[in-house]
Short mmCIF file of C-alpha atoms in Angstrom, two decimals:
data_model
loop_
_atom_site.label_atom_id
_atom_site.label_comp_id
_atom_site.label_asym_id
_atom_site.label_seq_id
_atom_site.Cartn_x
_atom_site.Cartn_y
_atom_site.Cartn_z
CA ASP V 296 -4.27 -10.51 -7.73
CA GLY V 297 -3.07 -10.14 -4.15
CA GLY V 298 0.19 -8.41 -3.44
CA ILE V 299 2.05 -5.47 -1.96
CA THR V 300 2.22 -2.09 -3.63
CA GLN V 301 4.96 0.35 -2.77
CA SER V 302 4.92 3.91 -4.02
CA PRO V 303 6.55 5.89 -5.35
CA LYS V 304 9.16 3.83 -7.16
CA TYR V 305 11.65 6.72 -7.02
CA LEU V 306 11.67 9.54 -4.48
CA PHE V 307 13.94 12.53 -4.11
CA ARG V 308 14.30 14.35 -0.82
CA LYS V 309 15.89 17.66 -0.05
CA GLU V 310 18.05 18.09 3.02
CA GLY V 311 15.93 18.64 6.14
CA GLN V 312 12.71 17.40 4.56
CA ASN V 313 10.47 14.61 5.80
CA VAL V 314 9.15 12.14 3.22
CA THR V 315 6.67 9.28 3.48
CA LEU V 316 6.93 5.97 1.63
CA SER V 317 3.69 4.13 1.01
CA CYS V 318 3.13 0.39 1.48
CA GLU V 319 -0.28 -1.19 0.87
CA GLN V 320 -1.19 -4.91 0.87
CA ASN V 321 -4.38 -6.75 -0.02
CA LEU V 322 -3.23 -10.14 1.24
CA ASN V 323 -4.98 -9.89 4.61
CA HIS V 324 -1.63 -10.37 6.32
CA ASP V 325 -1.32 -9.24 9.92
CA ALA V 326 2.44 -8.72 10.00
CA MET V 327 4.23 -6.06 7.97
CA TYR V 328 7.87 -4.98 7.80
CA TRP V 329 10.14 -2.24 6.50
CA TYR V 330 13.69 -3.03 5.43
CA ARG V 331 16.48 -0.82 4.19
CA GLN V 332 18.95 -2.14 1.62
CA ASP V 333 22.42 -0.66 1.08
CA PRO V 334 25.17 -2.13 -1.12
CA GLY V 335 27.03 -4.85 0.76
CA GLN V 336 24.73 -4.61 3.80
CA GLY V 337 21.92 -6.95 2.93
CA LEU V 338 18.48 -6.03 4.25
CA ARG V 339 18.30 -4.36 7.64
CA LEU V 340 15.07 -4.12 9.62
CA ILE V 341 13.73 -0.63 10.34
CA TYR V 342 10.28 -1.26 11.88
CA TYR V 343 7.73 -4.03 11.99
CA SER V 344 4.13 -4.42 12.99
CA GLN V 345 2.28 -7.56 14.04
CA ILE V 346 -1.19 -6.03 14.38
CA VAL V 347 -3.03 -2.78 13.80
CA ASN V 348 -2.04 0.09 16.10
CA ASP V 349 1.09 -1.71 17.27
CA PHE V 350 4.66 -1.67 15.95
CA GLN V 351 8.21 -2.36 17.14
CA LYS V 352 11.58 -0.86 16.35
CA GLY V 353 14.02 -2.87 14.33
CA ASP V 354 17.79 -2.65 14.25
CA ILE V 355 18.03 0.77 12.55
CA ALA V 356 14.88 2.68 13.61
CA GLU V 357 16.59 6.00 14.39
CA GLY V 358 15.40 8.75 12.07
CA TYR V 359 12.33 6.80 10.92
CA SER V 360 8.71 6.61 12.05
CA VAL V 361 5.75 4.42 11.10
CA SER V 362 2.03 4.07 11.71
CA ARG V 363 -0.38 1.14 11.40
CA GLU V 364 -3.90 2.56 11.47
CA LYS V 365 -5.25 0.01 9.00
CA LYS V 366 -4.34 -3.63 8.44
CA GLU V 367 -3.66 -2.93 4.77
CA SER V 368 -1.32 0.02 5.20
CA PHE V 369 2.09 0.51 6.82
CA PRO V 370 3.62 3.84 5.74
CA LEU V 371 7.21 4.74 6.59
CA THR V 372 8.28 8.33 7.22
CA VAL V 373 11.93 9.22 6.75
CA THR V 374 12.53 12.22 8.97
CA SER V 375 15.18 14.92 8.80
CA ALA V 376 16.86 13.17 11.74
CA GLN V 377 17.94 10.34 9.43
CA LYS V 378 21.40 11.48 8.42
CA ASN V 379 21.98 9.15 5.51
CA PRO V 380 18.60 8.24 4.01
CA THR V 381 19.72 7.48 0.46
CA ALA V 382 18.93 3.78 0.05
CA PHE V 383 16.51 1.23 -1.38
CA TYR V 384 13.50 0.54 0.88
CA LEU V 385 11.53 -2.69 0.82
CA CYS V 386 8.20 -3.38 2.46
CA ALA V 387 7.07 -6.93 3.21
CA SER V 388 4.17 -8.77 4.77
CA ARG V 389 3.97 -12.25 6.29
CA SER V 390 1.30 -14.88 6.00
CA ALA V 391 0.12 -16.95 8.94
CA PRO V 392 1.97 -20.24 9.60
CA GLY V 393 0.76 -23.03 7.35
CA ILE V 394 1.48 -24.75 4.10
CA ASN V 395 1.96 -21.43 2.27
CA TYR V 396 3.85 -19.72 5.06
CA GLY V 397 6.14 -17.02 3.80
CA TYR V 398 6.82 -13.40 3.07
CA THR V 399 5.66 -11.22 0.20
CA PHE V 400 7.77 -8.23 -0.81
CA GLY V 401 6.88 -5.03 -2.59
CA SER V 402 8.91 -3.80 -5.56
CA GLY V 403 10.71 -1.18 -3.48
CA THR V 404 11.26 2.56 -3.32
CA ARG V 405 14.58 4.14 -4.20
CA LEU V 406 15.09 7.25 -2.05
CA THR V 407 17.76 9.78 -2.97
CA VAL V 408 18.76 12.91 -1.09
CA VAL V 409 19.44 15.85 -3.39
CA ALA A 1225 20.19 -11.99 18.69
CA GLN A 1226 20.09 -14.23 15.68
CA THR A 1227 22.66 -13.59 12.95
CA VAL A 1228 23.00 -14.90 9.43
CA THR A 1229 26.37 -15.06 7.69
CA GLN A 1230 27.00 -15.43 3.99
CA SER A 1231 30.75 -15.74 3.59
CA GLN A 1232 30.87 -15.43 -0.20
CA PRO A 1233 30.19 -11.86 -1.38
CA GLU A 1234 30.52 -12.95 -5.01
CA MET A 1235 30.40 -16.24 -6.89
CA SER A 1236 30.47 -17.20 -10.54
CA VAL A 1237 29.42 -20.34 -12.39
CA GLN A 1238 29.54 -21.55 -15.96
CA GLU A 1239 26.20 -22.03 -17.65
CA ALA A 1240 24.87 -25.60 -17.14
CA GLU A 1241 27.24 -26.18 -14.20
CA THR A 1242 26.42 -26.49 -10.50
CA VAL A 1243 27.17 -23.93 -7.81
CA THR A 1244 26.73 -23.93 -4.03
CA LEU A 1245 26.13 -20.80 -1.98
CA SER A 1246 26.99 -20.96 1.71
CA CYS A 1247 25.00 -19.72 4.68
CA THR A 1248 25.49 -20.16 8.40
CA TYR A 1249 23.37 -18.82 11.22
CA ASP A 1250 23.51 -18.42 14.94
CA THR A 1251 20.52 -19.18 17.14
CA SER A 1252 19.59 -20.75 20.45
CA GLU A 1253 16.13 -21.73 19.22
CA SER A 1254 15.23 -25.25 18.17
CA ASP A 1255 12.30 -24.40 15.93
CA TYR A 1256 12.70 -21.92 13.10
CA TYR A 1257 12.44 -21.30 9.37
CA LEU A 1258 15.20 -20.72 6.85
CA PHE A 1259 14.80 -19.13 3.44
CA TRP A 1260 16.76 -18.37 0.30
CA TYR A 1261 15.66 -15.33 -1.68
CA LYS A 1262 16.76 -14.25 -5.14
CA GLN A 1263 16.98 -10.57 -6.06
CA PRO A 1264 17.52 -10.00 -9.81
CA PRO A 1265 18.44 -6.60 -11.26
CA SER A 1266 14.75 -5.59 -11.03
CA ARG A 1267 15.32 -5.75 -7.23
CA GLN A 1268 12.12 -7.75 -6.72
CA MET A 1269 12.63 -10.28 -3.92
CA ILE A 1270 11.72 -13.78 -5.07
CA LEU A 1271 11.44 -16.77 -2.75
CA VAL A 1272 13.65 -19.59 -3.97
CA ILE A 1273 13.22 -22.17 -1.25
CA ARG A 1274 12.06 -22.58 2.35
CA GLN A 1275 13.11 -25.05 5.02
CA GLU A 1276 11.41 -25.79 8.32
CA ALA A 1277 13.97 -26.71 10.98
CA TYR A 1278 11.90 -29.61 12.32
CA LYS A 1279 12.01 -31.33 8.92
CA GLN A 1280 15.08 -33.46 8.44
CA GLN A 1281 14.53 -33.79 4.72
CA ASN A 1282 16.26 -31.16 2.63
CA ALA A 1283 13.92 -28.92 0.64
CA THR A 1284 14.04 -29.06 -3.17
CA GLU A 1285 12.47 -26.85 -5.82
CA ASN A 1286 13.30 -27.97 -9.34
CA ARG A 1287 16.99 -27.06 -9.93
CA PHE A 1288 17.36 -25.58 -6.45
CA SER A 1289 18.09 -27.67 -3.37
CA VAL A 1290 19.46 -27.06 0.08
CA ASN A 1291 21.85 -28.88 2.37
CA PHE A 1292 20.45 -28.23 5.84
CA GLN A 1293 22.79 -29.23 8.66
CA LYS A 1294 20.98 -28.30 11.86
CA ALA A 1295 23.73 -29.23 14.28
CA ALA A 1296 26.26 -27.23 12.30
CA LYS A 1297 23.76 -24.38 11.76
CA SER A 1298 24.47 -24.46 8.06
CA PHE A 1299 22.02 -23.93 5.20
CA SER A 1300 23.67 -23.98 1.78
CA LEU A 1301 21.89 -23.56 -1.56
CA LYS A 1302 22.80 -25.69 -4.56
CA ILE A 1303 21.83 -24.53 -8.02
CA SER A 1304 22.08 -27.26 -10.66
CA ASP A 1305 22.21 -26.76 -14.43
CA SER A 1306 22.79 -23.02 -13.95
CA GLN A 1307 21.04 -20.71 -16.38
CA LEU A 1308 21.73 -17.11 -17.37
CA GLY A 1309 18.53 -16.11 -15.61
CA ASP A 1310 19.96 -17.35 -12.31
CA ALA A 1311 22.32 -14.36 -12.19
CA ALA A 1312 21.22 -12.30 -9.20
CA MET A 1313 21.86 -11.46 -5.55
CA TYR A 1314 20.96 -14.35 -3.27
CA PHE A 1315 20.01 -13.76 0.34
CA CYS A 1316 19.81 -16.31 3.11
CA ALA A 1317 17.27 -15.47 5.83
CA TYR A 1318 16.21 -16.81 9.22
CA ARG A 1319 13.06 -16.52 11.26
CA GLY A 1320 12.57 -17.99 14.71
CA ASN A 1321 9.25 -19.58 15.51
CA SER A 1322 8.78 -17.96 18.91
CA GLY A 1323 7.13 -14.66 19.65
CA ASN A 1324 7.23 -11.87 17.13
CA THR A 1325 10.70 -12.38 15.73
CA PRO A 1326 11.15 -10.81 12.29
CA LEU A 1327 13.05 -12.13 9.29
CA VAL A 1328 16.83 -11.68 9.60
CA PHE A 1329 18.93 -11.54 6.43
CA GLY A 1330 22.54 -12.24 5.53
CA LYS A 1331 24.46 -9.70 3.48
CA GLY A 1332 23.97 -11.60 0.26
CA THR A 1333 26.00 -13.35 -2.44
CA ARG A 1334 26.15 -11.94 -5.95
CA LEU A 1335 26.02 -14.79 -8.45
CA SER A 1336 27.26 -14.33 -12.00
CA VAL A 1337 26.53 -16.90 -14.69
CA ILE A 1338 29.06 -17.15 -17.52
CA ALA A 1339 27.80 -18.20 -20.94
#
């Protein structure tokens, strides 16, 4: 079955440490997205990518970095510059416009700073 | 920039009753998509319904329907015959149809269903 796989499900980070969240899709979607979810804030866009080797900053990109070396993969690195990284992170991909146009979401990664 | 506003942080409904969740958005575009997503306690995002702005007919999916008022920039979700499994966070989202605009979300409405 096609879908998006995020790993790990839970991640703990020490102060000053960089961590990478994995996002892999086998849907052949060109566009991929990273969102951060905090209580009462909805989903806020961190980074997005429309094609391989290209990506754009979202509304809250500071302290995060991404890469898009393969169509299937869009990993997110939370750097030590991100002062408040504890949150739930969702990865998504988007199908091409058409009858089944829409977004597919992964099951998320819960990141906690310890 | 486009914004999406959900003015009801929390709502509750009796089982088998009907509830309407509100959503307004701000845009200067004429062609766009609107979505309602459900996020249950598992936190998996589930598409409830989608509306293309160029379609005047309101979208319907079983017990879920929308009231799309383009001029008023309003996109409310009606849930009929509410069930316990409908309890979740509901997010309204917007995507313009020009360029590379991403999906923009409202802050969500937490729906409780009372047995």
